[in-house]
mmCIF file of C-alpha atoms in Angstrom:
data_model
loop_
_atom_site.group_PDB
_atom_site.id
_atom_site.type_symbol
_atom_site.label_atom_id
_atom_site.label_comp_id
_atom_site.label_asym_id
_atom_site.label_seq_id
_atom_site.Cartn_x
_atom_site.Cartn_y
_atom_site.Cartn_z
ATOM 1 C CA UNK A 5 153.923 140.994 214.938
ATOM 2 C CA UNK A 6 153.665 138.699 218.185
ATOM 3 C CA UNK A 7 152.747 140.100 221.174
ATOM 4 C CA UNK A 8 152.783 138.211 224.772
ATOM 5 C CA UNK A 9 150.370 139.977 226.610
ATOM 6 C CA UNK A 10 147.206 141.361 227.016
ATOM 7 C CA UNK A 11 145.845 144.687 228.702
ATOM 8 C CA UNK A 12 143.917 144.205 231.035
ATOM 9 C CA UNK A 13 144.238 140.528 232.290
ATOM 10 C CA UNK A 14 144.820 140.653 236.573
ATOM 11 C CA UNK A 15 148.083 139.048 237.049
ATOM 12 C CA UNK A 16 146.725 137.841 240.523
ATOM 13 C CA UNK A 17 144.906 135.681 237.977
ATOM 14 C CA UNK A 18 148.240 133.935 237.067
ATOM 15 C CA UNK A 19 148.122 131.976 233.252
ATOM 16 C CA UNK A 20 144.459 131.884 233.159
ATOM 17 C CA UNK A 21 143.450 135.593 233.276
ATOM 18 C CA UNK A 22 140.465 137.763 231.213
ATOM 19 C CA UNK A 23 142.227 137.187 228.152
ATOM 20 C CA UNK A 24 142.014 133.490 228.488
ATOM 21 C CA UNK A 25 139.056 132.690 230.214
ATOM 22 C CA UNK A 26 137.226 134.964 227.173
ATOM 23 C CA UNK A 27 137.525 131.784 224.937
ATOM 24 C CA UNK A 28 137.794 129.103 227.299
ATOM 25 C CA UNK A 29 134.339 127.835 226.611
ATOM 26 C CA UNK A 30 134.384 128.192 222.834
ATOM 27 C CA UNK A 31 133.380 125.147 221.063
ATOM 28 C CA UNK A 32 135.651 122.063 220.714
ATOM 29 C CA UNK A 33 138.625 120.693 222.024
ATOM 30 C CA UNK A 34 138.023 119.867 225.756
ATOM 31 C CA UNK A 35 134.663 120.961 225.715
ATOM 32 C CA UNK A 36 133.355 118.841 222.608
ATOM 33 C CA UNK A 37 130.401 116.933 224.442
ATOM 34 C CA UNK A 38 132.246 113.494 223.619
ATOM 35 C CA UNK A 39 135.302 114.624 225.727
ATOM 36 C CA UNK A 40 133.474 116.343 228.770
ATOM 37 C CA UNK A 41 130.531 113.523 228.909
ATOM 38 C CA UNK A 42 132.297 110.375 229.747
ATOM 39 C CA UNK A 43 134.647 112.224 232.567
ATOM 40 C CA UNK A 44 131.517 113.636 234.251
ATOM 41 C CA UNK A 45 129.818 109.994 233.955
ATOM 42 C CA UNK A 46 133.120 108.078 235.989
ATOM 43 C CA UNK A 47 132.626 110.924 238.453
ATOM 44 C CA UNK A 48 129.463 110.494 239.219
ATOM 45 C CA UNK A 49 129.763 106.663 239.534
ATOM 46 C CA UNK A 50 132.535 107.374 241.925
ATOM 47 C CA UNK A 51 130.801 109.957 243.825
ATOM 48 C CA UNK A 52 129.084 108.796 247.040
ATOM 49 C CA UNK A 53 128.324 112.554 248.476
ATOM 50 C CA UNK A 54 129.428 115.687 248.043
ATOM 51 C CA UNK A 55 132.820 116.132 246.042
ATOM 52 C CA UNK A 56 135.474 118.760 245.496
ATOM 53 C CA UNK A 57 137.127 119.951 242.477
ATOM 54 C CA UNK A 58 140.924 121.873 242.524
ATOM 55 C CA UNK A 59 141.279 124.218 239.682
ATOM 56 C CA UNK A 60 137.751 123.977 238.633
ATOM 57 C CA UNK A 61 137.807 126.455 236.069
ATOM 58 C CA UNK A 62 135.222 127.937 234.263
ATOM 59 C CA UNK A 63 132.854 125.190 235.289
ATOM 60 C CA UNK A 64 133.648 122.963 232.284
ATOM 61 C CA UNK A 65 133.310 119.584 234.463
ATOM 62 C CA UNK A 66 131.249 121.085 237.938
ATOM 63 C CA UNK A 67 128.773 122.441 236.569
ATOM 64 C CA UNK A 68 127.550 119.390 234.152
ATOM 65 C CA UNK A 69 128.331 117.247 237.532
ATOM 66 C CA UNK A 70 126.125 119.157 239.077
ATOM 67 C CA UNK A 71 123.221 118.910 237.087
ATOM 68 C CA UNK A 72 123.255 115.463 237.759
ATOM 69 C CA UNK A 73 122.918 115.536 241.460
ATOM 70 C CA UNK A 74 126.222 115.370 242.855
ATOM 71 C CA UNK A 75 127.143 118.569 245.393
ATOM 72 C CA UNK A 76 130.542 120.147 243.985
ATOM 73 C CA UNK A 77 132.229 122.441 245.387
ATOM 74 C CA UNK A 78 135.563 123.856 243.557
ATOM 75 C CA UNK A 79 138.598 126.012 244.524
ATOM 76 C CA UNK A 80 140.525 128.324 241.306
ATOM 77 C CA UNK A 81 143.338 130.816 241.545
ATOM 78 C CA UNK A 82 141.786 132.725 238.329
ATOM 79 C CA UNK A 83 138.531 135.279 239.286
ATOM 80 C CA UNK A 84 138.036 135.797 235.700
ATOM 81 C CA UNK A 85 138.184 131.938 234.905
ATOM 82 C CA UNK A 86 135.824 131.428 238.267
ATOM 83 C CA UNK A 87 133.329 134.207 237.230
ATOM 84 C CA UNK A 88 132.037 132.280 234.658
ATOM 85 C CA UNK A 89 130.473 129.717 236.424
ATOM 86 C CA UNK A 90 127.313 131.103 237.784
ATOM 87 C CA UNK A 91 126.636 132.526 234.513
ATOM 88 C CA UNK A 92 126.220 129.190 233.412
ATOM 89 C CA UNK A 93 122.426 126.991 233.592
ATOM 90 C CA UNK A 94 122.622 124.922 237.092
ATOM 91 C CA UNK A 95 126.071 126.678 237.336
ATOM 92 C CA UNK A 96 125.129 128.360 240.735
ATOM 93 C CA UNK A 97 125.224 125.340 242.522
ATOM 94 C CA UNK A 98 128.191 124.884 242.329
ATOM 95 C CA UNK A 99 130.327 126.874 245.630
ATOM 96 C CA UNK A 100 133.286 128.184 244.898
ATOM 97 C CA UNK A 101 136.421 129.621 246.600
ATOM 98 C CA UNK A 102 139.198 131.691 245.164
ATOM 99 C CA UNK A 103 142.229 130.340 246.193
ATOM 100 C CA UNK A 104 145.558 128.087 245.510
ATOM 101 C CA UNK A 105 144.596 124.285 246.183
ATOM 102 C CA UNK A 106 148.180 123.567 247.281
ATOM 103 C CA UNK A 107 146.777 125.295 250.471
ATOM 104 C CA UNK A 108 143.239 126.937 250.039
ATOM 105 C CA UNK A 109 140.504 124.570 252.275
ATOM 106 C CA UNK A 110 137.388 124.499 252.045
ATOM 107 C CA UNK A 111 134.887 123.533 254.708
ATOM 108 C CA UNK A 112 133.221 120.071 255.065
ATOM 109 C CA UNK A 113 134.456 116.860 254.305
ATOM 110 C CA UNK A 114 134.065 115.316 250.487
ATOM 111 C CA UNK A 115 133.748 111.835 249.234
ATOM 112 C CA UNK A 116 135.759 112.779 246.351
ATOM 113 C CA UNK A 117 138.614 115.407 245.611
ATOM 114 C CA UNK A 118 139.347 115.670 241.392
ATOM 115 C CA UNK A 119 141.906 117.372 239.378
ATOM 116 C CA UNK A 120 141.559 117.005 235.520
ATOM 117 C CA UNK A 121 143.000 118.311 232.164
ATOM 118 C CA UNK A 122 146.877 118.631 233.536
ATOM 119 C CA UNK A 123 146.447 120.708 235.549
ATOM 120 C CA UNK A 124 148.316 118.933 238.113
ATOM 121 C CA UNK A 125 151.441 120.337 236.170
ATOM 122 C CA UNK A 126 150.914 123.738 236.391
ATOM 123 C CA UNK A 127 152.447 123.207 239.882
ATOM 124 C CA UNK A 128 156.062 123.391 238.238
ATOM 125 C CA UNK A 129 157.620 122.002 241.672
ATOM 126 C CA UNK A 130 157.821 118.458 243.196
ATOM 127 C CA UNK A 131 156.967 119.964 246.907
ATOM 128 C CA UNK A 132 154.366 121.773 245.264
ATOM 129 C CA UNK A 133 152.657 119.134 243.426
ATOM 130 C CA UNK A 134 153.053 116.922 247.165
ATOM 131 C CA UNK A 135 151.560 119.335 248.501
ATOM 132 C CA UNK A 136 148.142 119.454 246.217
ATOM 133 C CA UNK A 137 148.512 115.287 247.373
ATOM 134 C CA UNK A 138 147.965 116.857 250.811
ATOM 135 C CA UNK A 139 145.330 119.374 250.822
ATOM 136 C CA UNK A 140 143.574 116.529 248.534
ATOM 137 C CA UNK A 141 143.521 113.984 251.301
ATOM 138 C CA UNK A 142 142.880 116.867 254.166
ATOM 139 C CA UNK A 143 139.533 117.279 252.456
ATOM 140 C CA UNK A 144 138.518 113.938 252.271
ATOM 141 C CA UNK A 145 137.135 111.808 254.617
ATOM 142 C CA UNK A 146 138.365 108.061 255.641
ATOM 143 C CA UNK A 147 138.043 105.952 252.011
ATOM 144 C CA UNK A 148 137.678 109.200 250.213
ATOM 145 C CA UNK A 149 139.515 109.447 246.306
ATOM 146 C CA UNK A 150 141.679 111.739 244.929
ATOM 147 C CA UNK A 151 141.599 111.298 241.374
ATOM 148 C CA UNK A 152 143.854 113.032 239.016
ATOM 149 C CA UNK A 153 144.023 113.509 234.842
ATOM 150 C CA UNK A 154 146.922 114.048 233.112
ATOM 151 C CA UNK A 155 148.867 113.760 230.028
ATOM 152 C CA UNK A 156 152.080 111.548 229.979
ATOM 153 C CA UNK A 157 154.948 113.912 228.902
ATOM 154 C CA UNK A 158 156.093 113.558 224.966
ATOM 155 C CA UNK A 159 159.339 112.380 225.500
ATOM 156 C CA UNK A 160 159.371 109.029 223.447
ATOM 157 C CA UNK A 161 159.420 111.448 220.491
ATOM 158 C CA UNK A 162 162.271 113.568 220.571
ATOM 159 C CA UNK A 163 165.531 112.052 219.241
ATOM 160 C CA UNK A 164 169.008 112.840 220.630
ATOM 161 C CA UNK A 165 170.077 116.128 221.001
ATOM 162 C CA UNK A 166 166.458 117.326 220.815
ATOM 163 C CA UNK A 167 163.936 118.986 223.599
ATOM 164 C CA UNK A 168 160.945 120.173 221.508
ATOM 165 C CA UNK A 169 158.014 118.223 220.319
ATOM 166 C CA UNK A 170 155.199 119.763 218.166
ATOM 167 C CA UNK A 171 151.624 118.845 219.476
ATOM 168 C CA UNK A 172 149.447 120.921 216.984
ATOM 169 C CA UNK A 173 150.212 122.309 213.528
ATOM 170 C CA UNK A 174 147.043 124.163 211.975
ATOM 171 C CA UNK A 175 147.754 126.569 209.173
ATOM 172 C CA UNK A 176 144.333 128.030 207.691
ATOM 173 C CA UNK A 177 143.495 130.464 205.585
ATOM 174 C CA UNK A 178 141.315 132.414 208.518
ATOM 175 C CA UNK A 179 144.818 132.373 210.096
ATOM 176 C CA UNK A 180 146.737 129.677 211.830
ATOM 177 C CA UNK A 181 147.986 127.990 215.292
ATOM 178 C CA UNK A 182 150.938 126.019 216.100
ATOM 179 C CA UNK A 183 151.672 124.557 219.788
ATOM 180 C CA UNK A 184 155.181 122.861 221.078
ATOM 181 C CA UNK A 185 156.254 121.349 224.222
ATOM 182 C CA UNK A 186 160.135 122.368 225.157
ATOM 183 C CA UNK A 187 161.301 120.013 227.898
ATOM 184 C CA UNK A 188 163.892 119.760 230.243
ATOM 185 C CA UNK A 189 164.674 116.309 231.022
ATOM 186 C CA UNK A 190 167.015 116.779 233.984
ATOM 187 C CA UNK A 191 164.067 119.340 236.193
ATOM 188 C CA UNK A 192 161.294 117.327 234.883
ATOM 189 C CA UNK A 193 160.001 120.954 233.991
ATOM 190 C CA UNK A 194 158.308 122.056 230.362
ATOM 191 C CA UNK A 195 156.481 124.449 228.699
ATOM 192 C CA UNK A 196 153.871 124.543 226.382
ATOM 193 C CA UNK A 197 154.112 126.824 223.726
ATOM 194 C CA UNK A 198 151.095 128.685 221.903
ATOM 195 C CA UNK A 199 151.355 130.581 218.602
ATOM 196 C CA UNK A 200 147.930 132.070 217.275
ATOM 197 C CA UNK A 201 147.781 134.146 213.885
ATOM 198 C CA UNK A 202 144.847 136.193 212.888
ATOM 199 C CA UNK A 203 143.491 136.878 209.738
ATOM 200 C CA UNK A 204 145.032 139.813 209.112
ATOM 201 C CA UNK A 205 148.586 138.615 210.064
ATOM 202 C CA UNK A 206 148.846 139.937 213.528
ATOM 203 C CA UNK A 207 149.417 137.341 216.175
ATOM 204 C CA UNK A 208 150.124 136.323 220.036
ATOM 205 C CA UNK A 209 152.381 133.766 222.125
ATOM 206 C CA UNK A 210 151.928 132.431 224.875
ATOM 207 C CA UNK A 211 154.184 130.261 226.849
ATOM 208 C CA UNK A 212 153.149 128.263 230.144
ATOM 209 C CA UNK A 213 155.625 126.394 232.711
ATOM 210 C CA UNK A 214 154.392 123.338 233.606
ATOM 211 C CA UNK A 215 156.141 120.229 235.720
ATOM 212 C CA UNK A 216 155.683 116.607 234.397
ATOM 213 C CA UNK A 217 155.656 114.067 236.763
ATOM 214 C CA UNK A 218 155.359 110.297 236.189
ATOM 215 C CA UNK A 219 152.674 108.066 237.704
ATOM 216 C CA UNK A 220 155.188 106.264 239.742
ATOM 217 C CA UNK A 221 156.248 109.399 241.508
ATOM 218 C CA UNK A 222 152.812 110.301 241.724
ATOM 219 C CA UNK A 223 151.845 107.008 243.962
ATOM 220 C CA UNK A 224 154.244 108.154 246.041
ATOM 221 C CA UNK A 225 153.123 111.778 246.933
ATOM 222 C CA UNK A 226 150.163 109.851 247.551
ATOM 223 C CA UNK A 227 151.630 107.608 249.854
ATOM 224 C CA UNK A 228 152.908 110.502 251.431
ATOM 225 C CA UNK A 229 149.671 112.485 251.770
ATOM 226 C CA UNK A 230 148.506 109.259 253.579
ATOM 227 C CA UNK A 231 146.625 107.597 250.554
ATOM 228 C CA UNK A 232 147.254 104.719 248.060
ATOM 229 C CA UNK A 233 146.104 103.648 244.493
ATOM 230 C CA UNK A 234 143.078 101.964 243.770
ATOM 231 C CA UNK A 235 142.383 102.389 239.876
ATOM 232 C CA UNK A 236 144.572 103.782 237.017
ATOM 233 C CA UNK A 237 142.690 103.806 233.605
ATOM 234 C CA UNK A 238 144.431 105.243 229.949
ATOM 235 C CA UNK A 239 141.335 107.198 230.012
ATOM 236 C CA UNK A 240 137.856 108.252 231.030
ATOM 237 C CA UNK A 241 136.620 104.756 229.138
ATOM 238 C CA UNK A 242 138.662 103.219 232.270
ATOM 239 C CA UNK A 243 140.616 101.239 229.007
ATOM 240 C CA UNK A 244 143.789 99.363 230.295
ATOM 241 C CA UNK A 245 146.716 102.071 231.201
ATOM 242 C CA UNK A 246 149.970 100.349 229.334
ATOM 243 C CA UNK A 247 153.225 101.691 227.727
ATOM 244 C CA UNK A 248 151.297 103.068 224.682
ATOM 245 C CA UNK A 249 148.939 105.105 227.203
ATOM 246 C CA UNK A 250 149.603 109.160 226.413
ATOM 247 C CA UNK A 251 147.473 110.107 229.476
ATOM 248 C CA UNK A 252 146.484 108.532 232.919
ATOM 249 C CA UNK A 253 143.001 108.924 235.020
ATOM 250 C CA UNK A 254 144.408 108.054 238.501
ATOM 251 C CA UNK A 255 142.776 107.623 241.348
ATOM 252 C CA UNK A 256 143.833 106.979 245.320
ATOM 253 C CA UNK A 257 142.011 105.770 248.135
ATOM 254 C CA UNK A 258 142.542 107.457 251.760
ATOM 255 C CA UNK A 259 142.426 104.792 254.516
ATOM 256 C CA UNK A 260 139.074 103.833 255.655
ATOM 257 C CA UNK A 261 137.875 104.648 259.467
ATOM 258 C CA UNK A 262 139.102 101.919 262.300
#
């Protein structure tokens, strides 16, 4: 049997509530030391006070920032996802606000404003995701980044007539998982879907909206939040972006004072 939900996770915490933020931190994946390392190392380097991080999560990225000097701050829509933060070593340094970062501010001006791991495109509107462009550069001061992560949507892999991409098949004998991408090329919107199996044949799904946009159309919500591009890497190795690329780090510049 799949089931879709979970007692007891807030809905005010929107897709990341108790029953996600539980596992969050477990070992691998994004939080493999080779994956979170090198993104916290380019954010340093391109941190010249304190910086500001929308949708920051359970800490996976502030807190290790942290511990190496910078001040971060971060804003998150989840409570449960935020309450694991100070539970973390060095992790009550980091200041953080409950709130949507299409409009949420926090006080003080930052050198830096960062968004990683997609989540950009769990905005699932254009005049959302502008908006996120905004609030970025209404934190910053003149020359301050934006810089943004995300994956480049799957679409070179689906043939005619078809909208779904697999991104992870991993049958096991402990259970299994399989995730797929459904897109709709005409809204630019998609979601990813999650199938998880236990042991004993039981299972859940869960299936998130997202919005893809493409790093074109990004520079332009940029331009329109006042800023424009100054770097755009395939990754946090700041390797060449080109038409094999399956992700971009982006980042923007604000104009600098007269």
């Amino acid at each position: 049997m799949i089931s879709s939900a979970t007692p007891g996770d807030d809905p005010a915490d929107g897709w990341f509530p108790e029953s996600v933020a539980a596992d969050y931190d477990s070992p691998g994946g994004a939080n493999l030391p080779e994956v979170v390392t090198p993104a916290v190392a380019v954010l340093e380097d391109l941190a010249d006070g304190p910086v500001l991080e929308f949708a920051v999560g359970t800490g996976r990225i502030a807190v290790p920032l942290a511990a190496r000097g910078v001040p971060v701050s971060g804003i998150e829509l989840s409570r449960a996802m935020a309450a694991r933060i100070a539970d973390k070593p060095g992790g009550a340094a980091v200041e953080v606000v409950i709130g949507d970062m299409t409009t949420t501010r926090v006080a003080g001006q930052f050198s830096m404003v960062y968004l990683v791991f997609n989540t950009i495109s769990n905005v699932t509107t254009q005049d959302g995701q502008v908006e996120v462009f905004r609030n970025a550069a209404a934190h910053l001061r003149p020359g301050g980044l934006f810089l943004v992560e995300v994956g480049l949507p799957d679409l070179r892999r689906l043939p005619p007539g078809q909208d779904t991409a697999a991104f992870t098949v991993a049958p096991g004998a402990a259970g299994g998982y399989v995730g797929f991408d459904q897109y709709d090329v005409v809204t630019q919107q998609f979601t990813s879907n999650h199938v998880t199996v236990s042991p004993d044949g039981s299972g859940r799904f869960r299936r998130i909206p997202f919005r893809y946009a493409w790093p074109a159309e990004m520079d332009l919500m940029a331009r329109i939040a006042g800023m424009s591009l100054k770097s755009r890497w395939s990754d946090w190795d700041r390797s060449e972006f080109t038409a094999e690329s399956t992700k971009h780090v982006s980042v923007w510049k604000t104009a600098p004072s007269n």
